[in-house]
Short mmCIF file of C-alpha atoms and ligand atoms in Angstrom, two decimals:
data_model
loop_
_atom_site.label_atom_id
_atom_site.label_comp_id
_atom_site.label_asym_id
_atom_site.label_seq_id
_atom_site.Cartn_x
_atom_site.Cartn_y
_atom_site.Cartn_z
CA UNK A 1 -5.71 -24.51 -4.00
CA UNK A 2 -3.94 -25.17 -7.26
CA UNK A 3 -2.87 -28.65 -8.35
CA UNK A 4 0.83 -29.19 -7.89
CA UNK A 5 2.93 -30.22 -10.84
CA UNK A 6 5.22 -33.24 -10.53
CA UNK A 7 8.33 -31.09 -10.31
CA UNK A 8 6.99 -29.23 -7.32
CA UNK A 9 5.81 -32.34 -5.50
CA UNK A 10 9.19 -33.98 -6.01
CA UNK A 11 10.88 -30.81 -4.90
CA UNK A 12 9.06 -30.51 -1.60
CA UNK A 13 11.99 -32.01 0.30
CA UNK A 14 14.21 -29.36 -1.20
CA UNK A 15 11.78 -26.67 -0.13
CA UNK A 16 12.30 -27.63 3.50
CA UNK A 17 16.04 -27.99 2.97
CA UNK A 18 15.95 -24.56 1.42
CA UNK A 19 14.32 -23.14 4.50
CA UNK A 20 17.09 -24.52 6.72
CA UNK A 21 19.66 -23.20 4.31
CA UNK A 22 17.85 -19.87 4.21
CA UNK A 23 18.40 -19.54 7.95
CA UNK A 24 22.11 -19.80 7.34
CA UNK A 25 21.56 -17.10 4.73
CA UNK A 26 22.04 -19.11 1.63
CA UNK A 27 19.65 -18.50 -1.21
CA UNK A 28 18.75 -20.73 -4.14
CA UNK A 29 18.46 -18.65 -7.26
CA UNK A 30 17.48 -19.28 -10.85
CA UNK A 31 19.52 -16.32 -12.06
CA UNK A 32 19.99 -12.57 -12.05
CA UNK A 33 19.58 -9.82 -14.63
CA UNK A 34 21.54 -6.60 -14.27
CA UNK A 35 19.48 -4.64 -16.77
CA UNK A 36 15.81 -5.45 -16.35
CA UNK A 37 13.30 -2.90 -17.65
CA UNK A 38 10.18 -5.08 -17.32
CA UNK A 39 10.17 -6.00 -13.63
CA UNK A 40 9.21 -2.56 -12.36
CA UNK A 41 9.96 1.01 -13.45
CA UNK A 42 13.37 2.12 -14.64
CA UNK A 43 16.53 0.09 -14.85
CA UNK A 44 16.51 -2.63 -12.22
CA UNK A 45 18.61 -5.50 -10.94
CA UNK A 46 16.37 -8.56 -10.96
CA UNK A 47 17.01 -11.56 -8.75
CA UNK A 48 15.02 -14.63 -9.82
CA UNK A 49 14.83 -17.14 -7.01
CA UNK A 50 14.52 -20.87 -7.67
CA UNK A 51 11.48 -22.86 -6.54
CA UNK A 52 7.78 -22.15 -6.83
CA UNK A 53 4.81 -24.27 -5.81
CA UNK A 54 2.11 -22.26 -7.61
CA UNK A 55 2.49 -24.13 -10.92
CA UNK A 56 0.57 -21.50 -12.89
CA UNK A 57 -0.36 -22.82 -16.36
CA UNK A 58 1.52 -20.68 -18.87
CA UNK A 59 4.19 -19.70 -16.32
CA UNK A 60 6.71 -17.32 -17.90
CA UNK A 61 9.58 -19.08 -16.18
CA UNK A 62 8.80 -22.82 -15.70
CA UNK A 63 12.49 -23.72 -15.27
CA UNK A 64 12.42 -21.71 -12.06
CA UNK A 65 9.72 -23.93 -10.48
CA UNK A 66 11.61 -27.06 -9.27
CA UNK A 67 12.98 -26.63 -5.76
CA UNK A 68 16.10 -28.64 -6.59
CA UNK A 69 17.14 -26.52 -9.57
CA UNK A 70 19.14 -23.36 -9.89
CA UNK A 71 22.23 -22.47 -7.90
CA UNK A 72 22.78 -22.13 -4.18
CA UNK A 73 24.59 -18.94 -3.31
CA UNK A 74 25.09 -16.86 -0.22
CA UNK A 75 23.01 -13.75 0.28
CA UNK A 76 26.32 -11.96 0.70
CA UNK A 77 27.51 -12.92 -2.79
CA UNK A 78 24.25 -11.70 -4.34
CA UNK A 79 24.60 -8.44 -2.43
CA UNK A 80 28.17 -8.03 -3.66
CA UNK A 81 27.07 -8.69 -7.24
CA UNK A 82 24.40 -6.00 -7.04
CA UNK A 83 26.66 -3.49 -5.29
CA UNK A 84 29.32 -4.01 -7.96
CA UNK A 85 26.91 -2.57 -10.50
CA UNK A 86 27.27 1.15 -9.98
CA UNK A 87 24.28 2.11 -12.13
CA UNK A 88 21.31 0.31 -10.67
CA UNK A 89 19.59 1.55 -7.49
CA UNK A 90 16.42 -0.54 -7.71
CA UNK A 91 16.10 -4.28 -7.21
CA UNK A 92 13.29 -6.70 -8.01
CA UNK A 93 12.88 -10.08 -6.34
CA UNK A 94 11.00 -12.45 -8.59
CA UNK A 95 11.00 -16.08 -9.39
CA UNK A 96 10.29 -18.66 -8.66
CA UNK A 97 8.55 -17.62 -5.47
CA UNK A 98 10.45 -15.29 -3.11
CA UNK A 99 8.06 -16.02 -0.24
CA UNK A 100 9.02 -19.70 -0.32
CA UNK A 101 12.54 -18.65 0.70
CA UNK A 102 11.41 -15.84 2.97
CA UNK A 103 14.35 -15.84 5.41
CA UNK A 104 16.96 -15.41 2.70
CA UNK A 105 14.87 -13.00 0.63
CA UNK A 106 13.99 -10.92 3.70
CA UNK A 107 17.69 -10.68 4.60
CA UNK A 108 18.60 -9.67 1.05
CA UNK A 109 15.80 -7.10 0.83
CA UNK A 110 16.43 -5.68 4.31
CA UNK A 111 20.11 -5.10 3.64
CA UNK A 112 19.50 -3.60 0.19
CA UNK A 113 16.84 -1.32 1.63
CA UNK A 114 19.28 -0.24 4.34
CA UNK A 115 21.68 0.79 1.59
CA UNK A 116 19.04 2.89 -0.15
CA UNK A 117 17.85 0.52 -2.86
CA UNK A 118 14.18 0.44 -3.85
CA UNK A 119 12.61 -3.02 -3.65
CA UNK A 120 9.84 -4.62 -5.71
CA UNK A 121 8.81 -8.19 -4.96
CA UNK A 122 6.76 -10.47 -7.20
CA UNK A 123 4.72 -13.26 -5.64
CA UNK A 124 2.15 -15.85 -6.67
CA UNK A 125 0.44 -15.42 -3.29
CA UNK A 126 -2.07 -12.67 -2.68
CA UNK A 127 -1.21 -10.00 -0.12
CA UNK A 128 -3.92 -11.07 2.32
CA UNK A 129 -2.56 -14.64 2.35
CA UNK A 130 0.93 -13.34 3.03
CA UNK A 131 -0.34 -11.47 6.09
CA UNK A 132 -1.78 -14.75 7.39
CA UNK A 133 1.41 -16.66 6.56
CA UNK A 134 3.46 -14.05 8.42
CA UNK A 135 1.80 -15.07 11.68
CA UNK A 136 3.52 -18.48 11.48
CA UNK A 137 6.67 -17.49 9.65
CA UNK A 138 7.96 -14.04 10.69
CA UNK A 139 10.30 -13.79 7.71
CA UNK A 140 7.25 -13.47 5.45
CA UNK A 141 6.32 -10.28 7.31
CA UNK A 142 9.93 -9.11 7.29
CA UNK A 143 10.14 -9.49 3.51
CA UNK A 144 6.90 -7.52 3.19
CA UNK A 145 8.32 -4.80 5.44
CA UNK A 146 11.36 -4.37 3.21
CA UNK A 147 9.27 -4.36 0.04
CA UNK A 148 8.17 -1.02 -1.44
CA UNK A 149 5.91 -2.51 -4.08
CA UNK A 150 4.41 -5.99 -4.20
CA UNK A 151 3.07 -7.51 -7.41
CA UNK A 152 0.78 -10.22 -6.11
CA UNK A 153 -1.28 -13.16 -7.29
CA UNK A 154 -0.72 -16.12 -9.62
CA UNK A 155 -0.41 -15.75 -13.36
CA UNK A 156 -3.83 -16.53 -14.90
CA UNK A 157 -3.61 -17.32 -18.58
CA UNK A 158 -7.23 -16.33 -19.27
CA UNK A 159 -6.44 -12.88 -17.88
CA UNK A 160 -3.19 -12.41 -19.74
CA UNK A 161 -2.73 -9.17 -21.63
CA UNK A 162 0.32 -7.76 -23.37
CA UNK A 163 -1.07 -4.30 -22.63
CA UNK A 164 -0.42 -4.70 -18.92
CA UNK A 165 2.68 -3.07 -17.52
CA UNK A 166 4.85 -4.91 -14.99
CA UNK A 167 2.42 -7.83 -14.63
CA UNK A 168 1.31 -10.72 -16.77
CA UNK A 169 -2.40 -11.02 -16.03
CA UNK A 170 -5.04 -8.56 -14.91
CA UNK A 171 -5.81 -10.35 -11.62
CA UNK A 172 -2.35 -9.40 -10.36
CA UNK A 173 -2.18 -6.23 -8.32
CA UNK A 174 0.68 -3.75 -8.04
CA UNK A 175 0.48 -2.81 -4.39
CA UNK A 176 2.07 0.13 -2.59
CA UNK A 177 3.03 -1.72 0.58
CA UNK A 178 3.72 1.29 2.82
CA UNK A 179 0.46 3.04 1.91
CA UNK A 180 -1.40 -0.25 2.27
CA UNK A 181 -0.04 -0.73 5.78
CA UNK A 182 -0.95 2.85 6.73
CA UNK A 183 -4.46 2.61 5.26
CA UNK A 184 -5.18 -0.90 6.54
CA UNK A 185 -6.52 -1.78 3.12
CA UNK A 186 -4.85 -2.50 -0.20
CA UNK A 187 -3.65 0.67 -1.94
CA UNK A 188 -2.48 0.20 -5.51
CA UNK A 189 0.84 1.67 -6.59
CA UNK A 190 0.69 4.52 -9.04
CA UNK A 191 3.70 5.79 -10.87
CA UNK A 192 4.15 9.46 -9.97
CA UNK A 193 4.08 10.67 -13.55
CA UNK A 194 0.94 8.64 -14.21
CA UNK A 195 -0.99 10.37 -11.45
CA UNK A 196 -2.89 13.18 -13.18
CA UNK A 197 -3.11 16.21 -10.95
CA UNK A 198 -5.54 19.02 -11.77
CA UNK A 199 -3.76 22.37 -12.31
CA UNK A 200 -4.79 25.07 -9.78
CA UNK A 201 -6.21 27.20 -12.66
CA UNK A 202 -8.86 24.55 -13.54
S1 SF4 B 301 4.00 -17.75 -9.43
FE1 SF4 B 301 5.27 -17.04 -11.15
S2 SF4 B 301 7.04 -18.42 -11.19
FE2 SF4 B 301 5.47 -19.40 -9.92
S3 SF4 B 301 4.37 -20.74 -11.38
FE3 SF4 B 301 3.25 -18.78 -11.26
S4 SF4 B 301 4.07 -17.56 -12.96
FE4 SF4 B 301 5.52 -19.26 -12.59
#
């Protein structure tokens, strides 16, 4: 277990408040980006939630860690903001830690998915831990169910590489959630055009 930074320890009370608020479908967010090209393939709408207890040294977004920061909004208003952008059909939930506001993030992801959006979710937890967490907190499983691709694991500075696409350190996995569920074991996501298929003439 990682050591908690002071901001996270102080913010614990807000984490539990956030959970209650999440049930009323409010969401605490750090910000949004309508034109992300680094949080998954193509042009994406990124929603950065506020609050993260992982405290990874070298975190790309330390201002998003405190649970009392950011802005409280309704899931509905975030949905409206995304819908108002006529260009983007893919959304990434990042942070902060989406699985520390699972009710609100699951609601957001479920409704976007229902409207045909593709969903990537970034988390500092590993997939196997999320499966265990889902047994106590169903919204964790619901957010996984609405996620097409999960980028999992904490950021590890010693494993950082600028050559990596869509992740900061090599311990993080880009997981195809549907295929993983079907296979019963982690299946990594592969971009269609990066899958080399052998021509029939070979
Ligand atoms: S999980 Fe992400 S947001 Fe949270 S501390 Fe680690 S790098 Fe920062």
